[in-house]
């Protein structure tokens, strides 16, 4: 899907467990300026419901499982994240909704810019209006 793809990171496995290193611009398609994580999401909750105009992000489920619905004016997909060595890259003008957070799930997000509320499109009709120019 346009501006949306899975990234496989290293999974260094030994008798002690698993280790995944992520180096900015080497393992990510952008320089990482910000990280945040989402935890303790109650059952049945859906979050997200927005797109960004400029921001690039990689979403990684560090524990448990989480589903992400990604949409543009022409396509829609649901991706389940349940492996800490896999990231979902989401670029500009992709609408996302996160749901089915399993108990104890942890969603880590790597982002290309500092937080900027003006970069968000939170209204789906406005999203369609702006995104249609890119996806036509
Ligand atoms: P939001 O991005 O809307 O979360 P989600 O898409 O997962 O539902 O952010 C929720 C709140 O947190 C909102 O008030 C903005 C704030 N926030 C920050 O202050 N800094 C950040 O880096 C992020 C991602 C959110």
PDB file of C-alpha atoms and ligand atoms in Angstrom:
ATOM      1  CA  UNK A   1       0.000   0.000   0.000  1.00  0.00           C
ATOM      2  CA  UNK A   2       1.192   3.532  -0.828  1.00  0.00           C
ATOM      3  CA  UNK A   3       3.358   5.042   1.964  1.00  0.00           C
ATOM      4  CA  UNK A   4       2.863   1.962   4.105  1.00  0.00           C
ATOM      5  CA  UNK A   5       5.057  -1.140   4.467  1.00  0.00           C
ATOM      6  CA  UNK A   6       6.460  -3.666   6.899  1.00  0.00           C
ATOM      7  CA  UNK A   7      10.085  -3.424   7.988  1.00  0.00           C
ATOM      8  CA  UNK A   8      11.947  -6.462   9.318  1.00  0.00           C
ATOM      9  CA  UNK A   9      14.528  -5.543  11.943  1.00  0.00           C
ATOM     10  CA  UNK A  10      17.342  -7.760  13.213  1.00  0.00           C
ATOM     11  CA  UNK A  11      16.313 -10.311  15.791  1.00  0.00           C
ATOM     12  CA  UNK A  12      19.446 -11.358  17.627  1.00  0.00           C
ATOM     13  CA  UNK A  13      18.541 -14.542  19.423  1.00  0.00           C
ATOM     14  CA  UNK A  14      20.677 -16.400  21.895  1.00  0.00           C
ATOM     15  CA  UNK A  15      20.156 -18.480  24.985  1.00  0.00           C
ATOM     16  CA  UNK A  16      19.448 -15.270  26.924  1.00  0.00           C
ATOM     17  CA  UNK A  17      16.519 -14.185  24.722  1.00  0.00           C
ATOM     18  CA  UNK A  18      15.944 -11.770  21.843  1.00  0.00           C
ATOM     19  CA  UNK A  19      17.492  -8.383  21.086  1.00  0.00           C
ATOM     20  CA  UNK A  20      16.433  -5.984  18.317  1.00  0.00           C
ATOM     21  CA  UNK A  21      18.690  -2.998  17.613  1.00  0.00           C
ATOM     22  CA  UNK A  22      17.265  -0.021  15.666  1.00  0.00           C
ATOM     23  CA  UNK A  23      19.655   2.632  14.405  1.00  0.00           C
ATOM     24  CA  UNK A  24      18.211   5.891  13.119  1.00  0.00           C
ATOM     25  CA  UNK A  25      18.435   6.221   9.298  1.00  0.00           C
ATOM     26  CA  UNK A  26      20.174   2.832   9.055  1.00  0.00           C
ATOM     27  CA  UNK A  27      17.229   0.677  10.094  1.00  0.00           C
ATOM     28  CA  UNK A  28      14.552   3.374   9.679  1.00  0.00           C
ATOM     29  CA  UNK A  29      13.660   5.235   6.442  1.00  0.00           C
ATOM     30  CA  UNK A  30      13.973   8.596   8.261  1.00  0.00           C
ATOM     31  CA  UNK A  31      15.880  10.212  11.110  1.00  0.00           C
ATOM     32  CA  UNK A  32      14.158   9.433  14.401  1.00  0.00           C
ATOM     33  CA  UNK A  33      13.514  12.630  16.372  1.00  0.00           C
ATOM     34  CA  UNK A  34      10.873  11.395  18.804  1.00  0.00           C
ATOM     35  CA  UNK A  35       9.689   8.184  20.374  1.00  0.00           C
ATOM     36  CA  UNK A  36       6.538   7.485  22.319  1.00  0.00           C
ATOM     37  CA  UNK A  37       4.733   4.423  23.479  1.00  0.00           C
ATOM     38  CA  UNK A  38       1.143   3.451  24.121  1.00  0.00           C
ATOM     39  CA  UNK A  39       0.364   1.109  27.013  1.00  0.00           C
ATOM     40  CA  UNK A  40      -2.594   0.014  29.174  1.00  0.00           C
ATOM     41  CA  UNK A  41      -5.213   0.509  26.455  1.00  0.00           C
ATOM     42  CA  UNK A  42      -8.571  -0.762  27.679  1.00  0.00           C
ATOM     43  CA  UNK A  43     -10.325  -3.615  25.874  1.00  0.00           C
ATOM     44  CA  UNK A  44     -12.520  -2.548  22.970  1.00  0.00           C
ATOM     45  CA  UNK A  45     -10.802   0.823  22.511  1.00  0.00           C
ATOM     46  CA  UNK A  46      -9.864   2.117  19.059  1.00  0.00           C
ATOM     47  CA  UNK A  47      -7.326   4.953  18.862  1.00  0.00           C
ATOM     48  CA  UNK A  48      -5.750   6.933  16.071  1.00  0.00           C
ATOM     49  CA  UNK A  49      -8.415   8.196  13.661  1.00  0.00           C
ATOM     50  CA  UNK A  50      -5.981  10.567  12.011  1.00  0.00           C
ATOM     51  CA  UNK A  51      -3.397  11.037   9.317  1.00  0.00           C
ATOM     52  CA  UNK A  52      -0.332  13.249   9.178  1.00  0.00           C
ATOM     53  CA  UNK A  53       0.687  15.674   6.466  1.00  0.00           C
ATOM     54  CA  UNK A  54       4.483  15.380   6.819  1.00  0.00           C
ATOM     55  CA  UNK A  55       5.247  12.905   9.589  1.00  0.00           C
ATOM     56  CA  UNK A  56       6.827   9.505   8.985  1.00  0.00           C
ATOM     57  CA  UNK A  57       6.422   6.869  11.672  1.00  0.00           C
ATOM     58  CA  UNK A  58       7.316   3.259  12.431  1.00  0.00           C
ATOM     59  CA  UNK A  59       4.995   1.350  14.766  1.00  0.00           C
ATOM     60  CA  UNK A  60       6.381  -1.637  16.653  1.00  0.00           C
ATOM     61  CA  UNK A  61       4.397  -3.881  18.953  1.00  0.00           C
ATOM     62  CA  UNK A  62       6.875  -4.729  21.736  1.00  0.00           C
ATOM     63  CA  UNK A  63       4.521  -7.026  23.635  1.00  0.00           C
ATOM     64  CA  UNK A  64       1.204  -8.703  22.909  1.00  0.00           C
ATOM     65  CA  UNK A  65      -0.661  -7.931  19.714  1.00  0.00           C
ATOM     66  CA  UNK A  66      -2.311  -4.878  18.151  1.00  0.00           C
ATOM     67  CA  UNK A  67      -4.223  -4.402  14.925  1.00  0.00           C
ATOM     68  CA  UNK A  68      -3.742  -1.338  12.730  1.00  0.00           C
ATOM     69  CA  UNK A  69      -6.234  -0.349  10.042  1.00  0.00           C
ATOM     70  CA  UNK A  70      -4.471   1.740   7.368  1.00  0.00           C
ATOM     71  CA  UNK A  71      -6.499   3.541   4.733  1.00  0.00           C
ATOM     72  CA  UNK A  72      -6.155   5.918   1.850  1.00  0.00           C
ATOM     73  CA  UNK A  73      -8.919   7.071  -0.507  1.00  0.00           C
ATOM     74  CA  UNK A  74      -8.408   3.968  -2.667  1.00  0.00           C
ATOM     75  CA  UNK A  75      -7.227   1.143  -0.378  1.00  0.00           C
ATOM     76  CA  UNK A  76      -7.725  -0.241   3.092  1.00  0.00           C
ATOM     77  CA  UNK A  77      -5.781  -2.945   4.957  1.00  0.00           C
ATOM     78  CA  UNK A  78      -5.619  -4.386   8.459  1.00  0.00           C
ATOM     79  CA  UNK A  79      -2.171  -5.327   9.734  1.00  0.00           C
ATOM     80  CA  UNK A  80      -1.677  -7.303  12.930  1.00  0.00           C
ATOM     81  CA  UNK A  81       1.532  -6.536  14.780  1.00  0.00           C
ATOM     82  CA  UNK A  82       2.682  -9.228  17.215  1.00  0.00           C
ATOM     83  CA  UNK A  83       6.444  -9.475  16.680  1.00  0.00           C
ATOM     84  CA  UNK A  84       8.862  -6.954  18.234  1.00  0.00           C
ATOM     85  CA  UNK A  85      11.271  -7.394  15.316  1.00  0.00           C
ATOM     86  CA  UNK A  86       8.699  -6.123  12.776  1.00  0.00           C
ATOM     87  CA  UNK A  87       7.784  -2.477  12.259  1.00  0.00           C
ATOM     88  CA  UNK A  88       4.938  -0.940  10.291  1.00  0.00           C
ATOM     89  CA  UNK A  89       6.141   2.121   8.389  1.00  0.00           C
ATOM     90  CA  UNK A  90       3.399   4.719   7.874  1.00  0.00           C
ATOM     91  CA  UNK A  91       4.208   7.805   5.828  1.00  0.00           C
ATOM     92  CA  UNK A  92       2.257  11.009   5.129  1.00  0.00           C
ATOM     93  CA  UNK A  93      -1.429  10.932   4.180  1.00  0.00           C
ATOM     94  CA  UNK A  94      -2.210   7.447   5.481  1.00  0.00           C
ATOM     95  CA  UNK A  95      -5.256   7.299   7.775  1.00  0.00           C
ATOM     96  CA  UNK A  96      -4.704   4.929  10.738  1.00  0.00           C
ATOM     97  CA  UNK A  97      -6.815   3.334  13.450  1.00  0.00           C
ATOM     98  CA  UNK A  98      -5.345   1.069  16.147  1.00  0.00           C
ATOM     99  CA  UNK A  99      -7.588  -1.512  17.792  1.00  0.00           C
ATOM    100  CA  UNK A 100      -7.714  -4.965  19.421  1.00  0.00           C
ATOM    101  CA  UNK A 101      -4.927  -4.112  21.860  1.00  0.00           C
ATOM    102  CA  UNK A 102      -4.263  -7.339  23.752  1.00  0.00           C
ATOM    103  CA  UNK A 103      -3.799  -7.230  27.510  1.00  0.00           C
ATOM    104  CA  UNK A 104      -0.297  -5.941  28.419  1.00  0.00           C
ATOM    105  CA  UNK A 105       0.324  -4.864  24.824  1.00  0.00           C
ATOM    106  CA  UNK A 106       2.898  -2.136  24.214  1.00  0.00           C
ATOM    107  CA  UNK A 107       3.037  -0.056  21.036  1.00  0.00           C
ATOM    108  CA  UNK A 108       6.319   1.768  20.432  1.00  0.00           C
ATOM    109  CA  UNK A 109       6.302   4.536  17.832  1.00  0.00           C
ATOM    110  CA  UNK A 110       9.373   6.077  16.184  1.00  0.00           C
ATOM    111  CA  UNK A 111       8.640   9.439  14.585  1.00  0.00           C
ATOM    112  CA  UNK A 112      10.504  11.694  12.152  1.00  0.00           C
ATOM    113  CA  UNK A 113       9.485  15.020  13.743  1.00  0.00           C
ATOM    114  CA  UNK A 114       8.815  16.559  17.116  1.00  0.00           C
ATOM    115  CA  UNK A 115       5.161  16.626  18.155  1.00  0.00           C
ATOM    116  CA  UNK A 116       3.151  19.137  16.120  1.00  0.00           C
ATOM    117  CA  UNK A 117      -0.629  19.158  16.391  1.00  0.00           C
ATOM    118  CA  UNK A 118      -0.827  21.211  13.141  1.00  0.00           C
ATOM    119  CA  UNK A 119       0.541  18.232  11.218  1.00  0.00           C
ATOM    120  CA  UNK A 120      -2.485  16.123  12.184  1.00  0.00           C
ATOM    121  CA  UNK A 121      -5.623  15.677  10.068  1.00  0.00           C
ATOM    122  CA  UNK A 122      -8.215  14.399  12.518  1.00  0.00           C
ATOM    123  CA  UNK A 123     -11.316  14.899  10.393  1.00  0.00           C
ATOM    124  CA  UNK A 124     -11.895  12.075   7.891  1.00  0.00           C
ATOM    125  CA  UNK A 125     -13.710  14.281   5.363  1.00  0.00           C
ATOM    126  CA  UNK A 126     -10.848  16.797   5.435  1.00  0.00           C
ATOM    127  CA  UNK A 127      -8.415  13.878   5.073  1.00  0.00           C
ATOM    128  CA  UNK A 128     -10.230  12.668   1.938  1.00  0.00           C
ATOM    129  CA  UNK A 129     -10.247  16.198   0.527  1.00  0.00           C
ATOM    130  CA  UNK A 130      -6.484  16.645   0.999  1.00  0.00           C
ATOM    131  CA  UNK A 131      -5.446  13.044   0.206  1.00  0.00           C
ATOM    132  CA  UNK A 132      -7.443  12.748  -3.017  1.00  0.00           C
ATOM    133  CA  UNK A 133      -4.913  15.105  -4.693  1.00  0.00           C
ATOM    134  CA  UNK A 134      -2.111  12.657  -3.905  1.00  0.00           C
ATOM    135  CA  UNK A 135      -3.914   9.407  -4.690  1.00  0.00           C
ATOM    136  CA  UNK A 136      -5.663  10.355  -7.944  1.00  0.00           C
TER     137      UNK A 136
HETATM  138  P1  LIG B   1      -2.813  11.061  19.632  1.00  0.00           P
HETATM  139  O1  LIG B   1      -1.707  11.142  18.624  1.00  0.00           O
HETATM  140  O2  LIG B   1      -4.140  11.643  19.255  1.00  0.00           O
HETATM  141  O3  LIG B   1      -3.007   9.525  20.068  1.00  0.00           O
HETATM  142  P2  LIG B   1      -3.727   8.309  19.288  1.00  0.00           P
HETATM  143  O4  LIG B   1      -3.647   8.593  17.826  1.00  0.00           O
HETATM  144  O5  LIG B   1      -2.957   7.105  19.703  1.00  0.00           O
HETATM  145  O6  LIG B   1      -5.141   8.214  19.767  1.00  0.00           O
HETATM  146  O7  LIG B   1      -2.300  11.709  20.990  1.00  0.00           O
HETATM  147  C1  LIG B   1      -3.032  11.637  22.172  1.00  0.00           C
HETATM  148  C2  LIG B   1      -2.717  12.861  23.011  1.00  0.00           C
HETATM  149  O8  LIG B   1      -1.321  12.898  23.344  1.00  0.00           O
HETATM  150  C3  LIG B   1      -3.024  14.166  22.289  1.00  0.00           C
HETATM  151  O9  LIG B   1      -3.572  15.063  23.248  1.00  0.00           O
HETATM  152  C4  LIG B   1      -1.687  14.683  21.860  1.00  0.00           C
HETATM  153  C5  LIG B   1      -0.738  14.114  22.892  1.00  0.00           C
HETATM  154  N1  LIG B   1       0.596  13.806  22.354  1.00  0.00           N
HETATM  155  C6  LIG B   1       1.710  14.553  22.748  1.00  0.00           C
HETATM  156  O10 LIG B   1       1.598  15.495  23.558  1.00  0.00           O
HETATM  157  N2  LIG B   1       2.938  14.233  22.242  1.00  0.00           N
HETATM  158  C7  LIG B   1       3.117  13.216  21.357  1.00  0.00           C
HETATM  159  O11 LIG B   1       4.269  12.960  20.915  1.00  0.00           O
HETATM  160  C8  LIG B   1       1.961  12.462  20.935  1.00  0.00           C
HETATM  161  C9  LIG B   1       2.096  11.337  19.955  1.00  0.00           C
HETATM  162  C10 LIG B   1       0.732  12.781  21.465  1.00  0.00           C
END
